[in-house]
Amino acid sequence: MKVRLRNPDREIEVPGGRKIHDVLGELGINPDTVLVIRERELLTREDRVAEQDLIEIRPVISGGAGDNRMKCRRCGGPAVVEVRRHNAAFCRGCFLHHVHEQVRRAIEAYDMLRPEDRVLVAVSGGKDSLALWDVLLEFGYRTDGLYLGLGIGEYSRRSGELVRAFARERGAHLIEVALEREYGFDVPTAGKRGSRSTCAVCGLSKRYVFNKAALDHGYDVVATGHNLDDEAATLLGNTLRWQTDFIARQFPVLPAEEGLARKVKPLYRLSELETAAYAFLRGIDYVVEECPLVVGNTQLRYKEAMNQLEATSPGTKAQFFLSYLDRAAPLFATQDDVTLTACERCAQPTTGRFCAFCRAQAQILGERLGAPPAEREVAAESADEVMPVEIYAAERSG
Ligand code: AMP
Ligand code: ZN
């Protein structure tokens, strides 16, 4: 069934064969604020509409169409995006400006990027990382993209396609790594065969490949699209378990070390809604679907919990994470007094003989890594998470 909405004028498609009440409910429209019109008749909440109907939902708030619309905080024009935690709304142009300012602030606050840096942007095909690449290109940084093919069926195929299209349209360079071709397994197989959860082995593979690609191709820094919601949810998870070593490393920038490229998260000040709105307003085509393997993932549940708090107290998420950075993070800072050596198989930094990725890979492929592993390596292997000291294991996932 077609529904015409006003201010701005637009038409959407929703299922018919039900009561107006249900249609309005689905659209989140308060029935007291609109007229519902079919041809020349008015409908009430209890009226039923059919699949072939065309209805118009017309706002009735008195004072004219302009008045019930929010105004842009910056220019006073009609707003298109509301950012409740800032108690503000923005028009298109001012919203894009707002996003740029938040990213600029993030980069400056932690000295994330210098103009001469070669930046590798890890792009998944989702809204966050494509928005990030877009902003960094706009800012004039020297960026290339990195896409890791995880082999998650149609989801990965579509993601890859969108990343390639993005790069092509902008004449930007994209590096592609396919997990299966390069390392002999894909994420669904890894989840079934290895001892780690699917999300854990996927996270480990990403961190490993991002770092390796940066080093192999001479990049100074890897930028990822982690947003405020991601960071708040991760911090909540780490705090609930008091994983103090993970908490200490959950920072918007991880400095380079021997064998480890610098890692930065320039979107940490922006919510998921803001990065989605940015991508939409910039005409970026991104995968809207979630990864099909992520269902039931703990991180998602923490996000939902944070969103519930946010709904009643806008700003909670930002408070939680940004105040952690300002006031609590220093309390968790510890000194890593471990020495990293080269993995005997791949030469990436590790604390043991073999790095966590090589151990996971060998396990998935049913191979043996040299001599039987030392006891503590076996312990780490079954711990579902790589050894904490491996810096690219800073967050828990899964
Ligand atoms: P996620 O771990 O899926 O929450 O993604 C966090 C960030 O990692 C994204 O914003 C991207 O920067 C990056 N990323 C995730 N998946 C991929 C991928 N398949 N290829 C390249 N980068 C990715
Ligand atoms: Zn290795």
Coordinates of C-alpha atoms and ligand atoms in Angstrom, one line a residue:
M1 CA 0.0 0.0 0.0
K2 CA 1.2 3.5 -0.8
V3 CA 1.4 6.2 1.9
R4 CA 2.0 9.8 1.0
L5 CA 3.7 11.8 3.8
R6 CA 4.0 15.5 3.9
N7 CA 6.6 18.1 5.0
P8 CA 8.6 17.0 3.1
D9 CA 6.3 15.4 0.4
R10 CA 7.2 11.8 -0.1
E11 CA 5.7 8.4 -0.8
I12 CA 6.5 5.2 1.0
E13 CA 5.3 1.6 0.6
V14 CA 3.9 -0.3 3.7
P15 CA 1.9 -3.4 4.1
G16 CA -1.9 -2.9 3.8
G17 CA -4.7 -5.1 5.0
R18 CA -4.8 -3.7 8.5
K19 CA -6.0 -0.9 10.7
I20 CA -4.8 2.7 10.4
H21 CA -3.8 2.4 14.1
D22 CA -1.2 -0.3 13.1
V23 CA 0.1 1.7 10.1
L24 CA 0.7 4.8 12.3
G25 CA 2.2 2.7 15.0
E26 CA 4.7 1.3 12.5
L27 CA 5.6 4.7 11.3
G28 CA 6.0 6.1 14.8
I29 CA 3.3 8.7 14.2
N30 CA 1.1 10.0 17.0
P31 CA -2.5 9.7 15.7
D32 CA -3.4 12.9 17.4
T33 CA -1.2 14.9 15.2
V34 CA -2.3 13.9 11.7
L35 CA -5.3 13.6 9.4
V36 CA -5.5 10.3 7.5
I37 CA -7.0 10.7 4.1
R38 CA -8.2 8.2 1.5
E39 CA -9.4 9.8 -1.7
R40 CA -11.8 12.4 -0.3
E41 CA -12.7 10.7 3.0
L42 CA -11.1 10.9 6.4
L43 CA -10.2 7.7 8.2
T44 CA -10.1 7.0 11.9
R45 CA -7.7 4.8 13.7
E46 CA -10.1 1.9 13.6
D47 CA -10.6 2.0 9.8
R48 CA -9.0 -0.7 7.8
V49 CA -7.0 -0.1 4.7
A50 CA -6.4 -2.4 1.8
E51 CA -3.3 -3.3 -0.1
Q52 CA -4.3 -1.3 -3.2
D53 CA -5.2 1.9 -1.2
L54 CA -3.3 5.2 -1.4
I55 CA -3.5 7.1 1.8
E56 CA -2.2 10.5 2.7
I57 CA -1.0 11.3 6.2
R58 CA -1.2 15.0 6.7
P59 CA 0.2 16.8 9.8
V60 CA -2.3 19.0 11.5
I61 CA -0.3 20.9 14.1
S62 CA -1.6 24.4 13.8
G63 CA 0.7 27.2 12.8
G64 CA 1.6 25.9 9.4
A65 CA 3.9 23.3 8.0
G66 CA 7.1 25.1 8.9
D67 CA 6.3 25.3 12.6
N68 CA 6.2 21.7 13.6
R69 CA 9.6 21.1 12.0
M70 CA 12.8 21.5 13.9
K71 CA 15.1 24.3 13.1
C72 CA 18.8 23.9 12.3
R73 CA 20.8 25.0 15.4
R74 CA 23.5 26.5 13.2
C75 CA 21.6 28.4 10.5
G76 CA 17.9 28.3 11.5
G77 CA 16.8 26.6 8.3
P78 CA 14.6 23.5 8.3
A79 CA 16.4 20.6 10.0
V80 CA 16.7 17.1 8.6
V81 CA 18.7 15.3 11.4
E82 CA 18.1 15.5 15.1
V83 CA 21.0 14.8 17.5
R84 CA 19.2 14.5 20.8
R85 CA 22.3 14.2 23.0
H86 CA 23.4 17.6 21.8
N87 CA 19.8 18.8 22.1
A88 CA 20.2 20.0 18.5
A89 CA 19.0 19.5 15.0
F90 CA 20.7 20.4 11.8
C91 CA 20.0 21.0 8.1
R92 CA 21.9 19.0 5.6
G93 CA 24.8 21.3 5.1
C94 CA 25.2 22.1 8.8
F95 CA 25.0 18.4 9.7
L96 CA 27.8 17.5 7.4
H97 CA 29.8 20.4 8.9
H98 CA 29.0 19.0 12.4
V99 CA 30.3 15.6 11.5
H100 CA 33.4 17.0 10.0
E101 CA 34.0 19.0 13.2
Q102 CA 33.6 16.0 15.4
V103 CA 36.1 14.0 13.3
R104 CA 38.5 17.0 13.3
R105 CA 38.2 17.3 17.1
A106 CA 39.0 13.6 17.5
I107 CA 42.0 13.7 15.2
E108 CA 43.4 16.7 17.0
A109 CA 42.7 15.6 20.5
Y110 CA 44.8 12.4 20.0
D111 CA 47.1 13.6 17.3
M112 CA 45.8 10.7 15.2
L113 CA 46.9 11.7 11.7
R114 CA 49.5 14.0 10.3
P115 CA 49.3 15.4 6.7
E116 CA 52.2 13.3 5.5
D117 CA 51.0 10.0 7.0
R118 CA 50.0 7.2 4.6
V119 CA 46.7 6.1 6.0
L120 CA 45.1 2.7 5.4
V121 CA 41.3 2.9 6.0
A122 CA 39.8 -0.5 6.8
V123 CA 36.5 -0.4 5.0
S124 CA 33.8 -3.1 5.5
G125 CA 31.1 -1.7 3.2
G126 CA 29.1 -0.5 6.2
K127 CA 28.1 3.0 6.9
D128 CA 30.8 3.8 9.4
S129 CA 33.9 2.9 7.6
L130 CA 32.7 4.3 4.2
A131 CA 31.7 7.6 6.0
L132 CA 35.1 7.6 7.6
W133 CA 36.9 7.1 4.3
D134 CA 34.7 9.9 2.7
V135 CA 35.6 12.4 5.5
L136 CA 39.3 11.6 5.3
L137 CA 39.3 12.0 1.6
E138 CA 37.4 15.3 2.0
F139 CA 40.1 16.4 4.5
G140 CA 42.8 15.6 1.9
Y141 CA 44.6 12.9 3.8
R142 CA 46.6 10.4 1.8
T143 CA 44.3 7.4 2.2
D144 CA 43.9 4.0 0.6
G145 CA 41.2 1.5 1.5
L146 CA 41.6 -2.1 2.7
Y147 CA 38.8 -4.6 2.3
L148 CA 39.0 -8.0 3.9
G149 CA 36.7 -10.6 2.2
L150 CA 35.4 -12.7 5.1
G151 CA 33.6 -15.2 3.0
I152 CA 30.2 -14.7 4.7
G153 CA 28.1 -15.6 1.7
E154 CA 25.9 -12.9 0.1
Y155 CA 26.6 -10.5 2.9
S156 CA 30.4 -10.4 2.0
R157 CA 29.7 -10.4 -1.7
R158 CA 27.5 -7.3 -1.4
S159 CA 29.9 -5.6 1.0
G160 CA 32.8 -6.1 -1.4
E161 CA 30.8 -4.8 -4.3
L162 CA 29.8 -1.6 -2.5
V163 CA 33.4 -0.9 -1.3
R164 CA 34.7 -1.3 -4.9
A165 CA 32.0 1.0 -6.2
F166 CA 32.9 3.6 -3.6
A167 CA 36.6 3.5 -4.4
R168 CA 35.9 3.5 -8.2
E169 CA 33.6 6.6 -8.0
R170 CA 36.3 8.5 -6.1
G171 CA 39.3 7.3 -8.0
A172 CA 40.7 6.0 -4.7
H173 CA 43.0 3.0 -4.3
L174 CA 41.6 -0.2 -2.7
I175 CA 43.6 -3.1 -1.4
E176 CA 41.7 -6.4 -1.2
V177 CA 42.5 -9.4 0.8
A178 CA 40.4 -12.6 0.7
L179 CA 40.7 -14.6 3.9
E180 CA 40.0 -17.9 2.2
R181 CA 42.5 -17.3 -0.7
E182 CA 45.2 -15.9 1.5
Y183 CA 44.9 -18.1 4.6
G184 CA 42.8 -21.1 3.5
F185 CA 39.7 -20.6 5.6
D186 CA 36.6 -18.3 5.7
V187 CA 34.8 -17.0 8.8
P188 CA 31.9 -19.5 8.8
T189 CA 34.3 -22.4 8.6
A190 CA 36.5 -20.9 11.3
G191 CA 33.5 -20.6 13.6
K192 CA 32.7 -24.2 13.1
R193 CA 36.1 -25.7 13.3
G194 CA 38.1 -23.6 15.7
S195 CA 37.8 -23.3 19.5
R196 CA 36.9 -19.6 19.3
S197 CA 33.5 -18.2 18.7
T198 CA 32.8 -17.0 15.2
C199 CA 32.9 -13.3 16.2
A200 CA 36.2 -13.8 18.1
V201 CA 38.0 -15.5 15.3
C202 CA 36.6 -12.9 12.8
G203 CA 37.8 -10.1 15.1
L204 CA 41.2 -11.7 15.4
S205 CA 41.5 -12.1 11.7
K206 CA 40.6 -8.5 11.0
R207 CA 43.1 -7.1 13.5
Y208 CA 45.8 -9.4 12.1
V209 CA 45.2 -8.7 8.4
F210 CA 44.8 -4.9 9.0
N211 CA 48.2 -4.8 10.8
K212 CA 49.9 -7.1 8.3
A213 CA 48.6 -5.2 5.3
A214 CA 49.7 -1.9 6.8
L215 CA 53.2 -3.1 7.4
D216 CA 53.6 -5.0 4.1
H217 CA 52.5 -2.0 2.1
G218 CA 54.3 0.7 4.1
Y219 CA 51.3 2.5 5.8
D220 CA 51.9 4.5 8.9
V221 CA 48.4 4.1 10.4
V222 CA 45.3 2.0 10.2
A223 CA 42.0 3.8 10.6
T224 CA 38.8 2.0 11.5
G225 CA 35.2 3.1 11.6
H226 CA 34.4 2.3 15.2
N227 CA 31.8 4.8 16.4
L228 CA 30.6 6.0 19.8
D229 CA 28.0 3.2 20.1
D230 CA 30.7 0.5 19.4
E231 CA 33.1 2.0 21.9
A232 CA 30.4 2.5 24.6
A233 CA 29.2 -1.1 24.2
T234 CA 32.7 -2.5 24.3
L235 CA 33.5 -0.4 27.4
L236 CA 30.3 -1.6 29.1
G237 CA 31.3 -5.2 28.3
N238 CA 34.8 -4.8 29.6
T239 CA 33.6 -3.0 32.7
L240 CA 30.9 -5.6 33.5
R241 CA 33.8 -8.2 33.6
W242 CA 36.3 -5.7 35.0
Q243 CA 38.7 -6.7 32.2
T244 CA 41.1 -4.0 33.4
D245 CA 43.8 -4.9 30.8
F246 CA 41.3 -4.5 27.9
I247 CA 39.8 -1.4 29.5
A248 CA 43.3 0.2 29.6
R249 CA 43.8 -0.4 25.9
Q250 CA 40.4 0.8 24.7
F251 CA 41.7 4.1 23.4
P252 CA 41.0 6.1 20.2
V253 CA 44.6 5.7 19.3
L254 CA 47.1 3.0 19.9
P255 CA 50.6 4.1 19.1
A256 CA 52.9 2.2 16.7
E257 CA 55.3 -0.3 18.2
E258 CA 57.9 -2.6 16.7
G259 CA 55.9 -4.7 14.2
L260 CA 52.6 -2.9 15.0
A261 CA 51.2 0.0 12.9
R262 CA 49.4 2.9 14.7
K263 CA 45.6 2.3 15.1
V264 CA 43.1 5.1 15.1
K265 CA 39.3 5.5 15.5
P266 CA 38.4 9.0 14.3
L267 CA 34.6 8.4 14.6
Y268 CA 34.6 7.7 18.3
R269 CA 32.7 11.0 19.0
L270 CA 29.9 10.2 16.6
S271 CA 26.9 7.9 17.2
E272 CA 25.7 5.2 14.8
L273 CA 22.8 7.4 13.9
E274 CA 25.1 10.2 12.9
T275 CA 27.3 8.1 10.8
A276 CA 24.3 6.6 9.1
A277 CA 22.8 10.0 8.4
Y278 CA 26.1 11.2 7.1
A279 CA 26.5 8.3 4.7
F280 CA 22.9 8.8 3.6
L281 CA 23.2 12.5 3.0
R282 CA 26.4 12.1 1.2
G283 CA 24.8 9.6 -1.2
I284 CA 27.1 6.7 0.0
D285 CA 25.6 3.3 -0.9
Y286 CA 26.4 1.0 2.0
V287 CA 25.3 -2.4 3.3
V288 CA 22.3 -1.9 5.5
E289 CA 22.0 -5.5 6.5
E290 CA 23.8 -6.7 9.6
C291 CA 26.3 -9.5 9.4
P292 CA 24.1 -12.7 9.5
L293 CA 26.5 -14.3 12.0
V294 CA 26.3 -11.6 14.5
V295 CA 22.8 -12.6 15.8
G296 CA 22.9 -13.0 19.6
N297 CA 26.4 -11.5 19.8
T298 CA 27.0 -10.1 23.3
Q299 CA 28.3 -6.8 21.9
L300 CA 24.9 -6.3 20.3
R301 CA 23.1 -6.9 23.6
Y302 CA 25.3 -4.3 25.2
K303 CA 24.4 -1.9 22.4
E304 CA 20.8 -2.5 23.0
A305 CA 21.2 -1.9 26.7
M306 CA 23.0 1.4 26.1
N307 CA 20.2 2.4 23.7
Q308 CA 17.6 1.8 26.3
L309 CA 19.4 4.1 28.7
E310 CA 20.0 6.6 25.9
A311 CA 16.2 6.7 25.0
T312 CA 15.3 7.9 28.5
S313 CA 18.4 9.9 29.2
P314 CA 19.9 11.2 25.9
G315 CA 23.7 11.7 26.3
T316 CA 24.3 8.7 28.5
K317 CA 26.4 6.9 25.9
A318 CA 28.6 9.9 25.3
Q319 CA 28.9 10.5 29.0
F320 CA 30.0 7.0 29.7
F321 CA 32.6 6.7 27.0
L322 CA 33.9 10.3 26.7
S323 CA 34.2 10.7 30.5
Y324 CA 36.0 7.4 30.6
L325 CA 38.6 8.8 28.2
D326 CA 38.9 12.1 30.2
R327 CA 38.8 10.9 33.7
A328 CA 39.0 7.1 34.1
A329 CA 41.3 5.9 31.4
P330 CA 44.5 7.3 33.1
L331 CA 43.6 5.2 36.2
F332 CA 43.7 2.0 34.1
A333 CA 46.9 2.7 32.3
T334 CA 49.5 0.0 32.9
Q335 CA 52.9 -0.7 31.7
D336 CA 53.3 -3.6 29.4
D337 CA 56.6 -5.1 30.5
V338 CA 56.5 -8.0 28.0
T339 CA 58.7 -8.4 25.0
L340 CA 57.3 -9.0 21.7
T341 CA 59.1 -11.3 19.4
A342 CA 58.5 -12.4 15.8
C343 CA 56.1 -15.3 15.3
E344 CA 58.1 -18.3 14.0
R345 CA 55.6 -18.8 11.2
C346 CA 54.5 -15.3 10.0
A347 CA 56.9 -12.9 11.7
Q348 CA 54.1 -10.8 13.2
P349 CA 54.8 -9.7 16.8
T350 CA 53.8 -12.1 19.5
T351 CA 54.6 -13.0 23.1
G352 CA 54.9 -16.7 22.4
R353 CA 56.5 -18.7 19.6
F354 CA 53.5 -18.4 17.4
C355 CA 51.1 -15.6 17.2
A356 CA 47.4 -16.0 18.0
F357 CA 46.3 -15.8 14.4
C358 CA 48.8 -18.6 13.3
R359 CA 47.6 -20.8 16.2
A360 CA 44.0 -20.2 15.2
Q361 CA 44.7 -20.9 11.6
A362 CA 46.6 -24.1 12.3
Q363 CA 43.8 -25.3 14.5
I364 CA 41.1 -24.5 11.9
L365 CA 43.1 -26.2 9.1
G366 CA 44.0 -29.1 11.3
E367 CA 47.7 -28.5 11.0
R368 CA 50.5 -28.8 13.6
L369 CA 52.6 -25.8 14.4
G370 CA 56.2 -27.1 14.8
A371 CA 56.9 -28.8 18.1
P372 CA 54.0 -29.3 20.6
P373 CA 53.0 -25.9 22.0
A374 CA 54.1 -24.8 25.4
E375 CA 51.5 -25.1 28.2
R376 CA 50.7 -21.4 28.4
E377 CA 50.0 -21.3 24.6
V378 CA 47.5 -24.1 25.0
A379 CA 45.9 -22.2 27.8
A380 CA 45.6 -19.1 25.7
E381 CA 44.3 -21.1 22.8
S382 CA 41.3 -22.3 24.7
A383 CA 40.7 -19.0 26.4
D384 CA 38.5 -17.8 23.5
E385 CA 40.5 -14.6 23.3
V386 CA 44.0 -13.9 22.2
M387 CA 46.7 -13.1 24.7
P388 CA 45.9 -9.7 26.1
V389 CA 49.3 -8.3 25.4
E390 CA 48.9 -8.6 21.7
I391 CA 47.9 -5.1 21.1
Y392 CA 45.5 -5.8 18.3
A393 CA 43.5 -7.8 20.6
A394 CA 42.5 -4.8 22.6
E395 CA 38.8 -5.4 22.5
R396 CA 36.7 -8.4 23.1
S397 CA 34.3 -9.3 20.5
G398 CA 31.8 -12.1 20.4
Ligands
AMP1 P1 33.2 -4.4 13.3 O1 34.3 -5.2 13.9 O2 32.5 -5.2 12.3 O3 32.4 -3.7 14.3 O4 34.0 -3.3 12.4 C1 34.8 -2.3 13.0 C2 35.6 -1.7 12.0 O5 36.5 -2.6 11.4 C3 34.8 -1.1 10.8 O6 34.4 0.2 11.0 C4 35.9 -1.1 9.7 O7 36.7 0.0 9.8 C5 36.6 -2.4 10.0 N1 36.1 -3.6 9.3 C6 35.2 -4.4 9.7 N2 35.0 -5.4 8.8 C7 35.9 -5.2 7.7 C8 36.2 -5.8 6.5 N3 35.6 -6.9 6.1 N4 37.2 -5.3 5.7 C9 37.8 -4.2 6.1 N5 37.6 -3.5 7.3 C10 36.6 -4.0 8.1
ZN2 ZN 51.9 -15.7 13.1

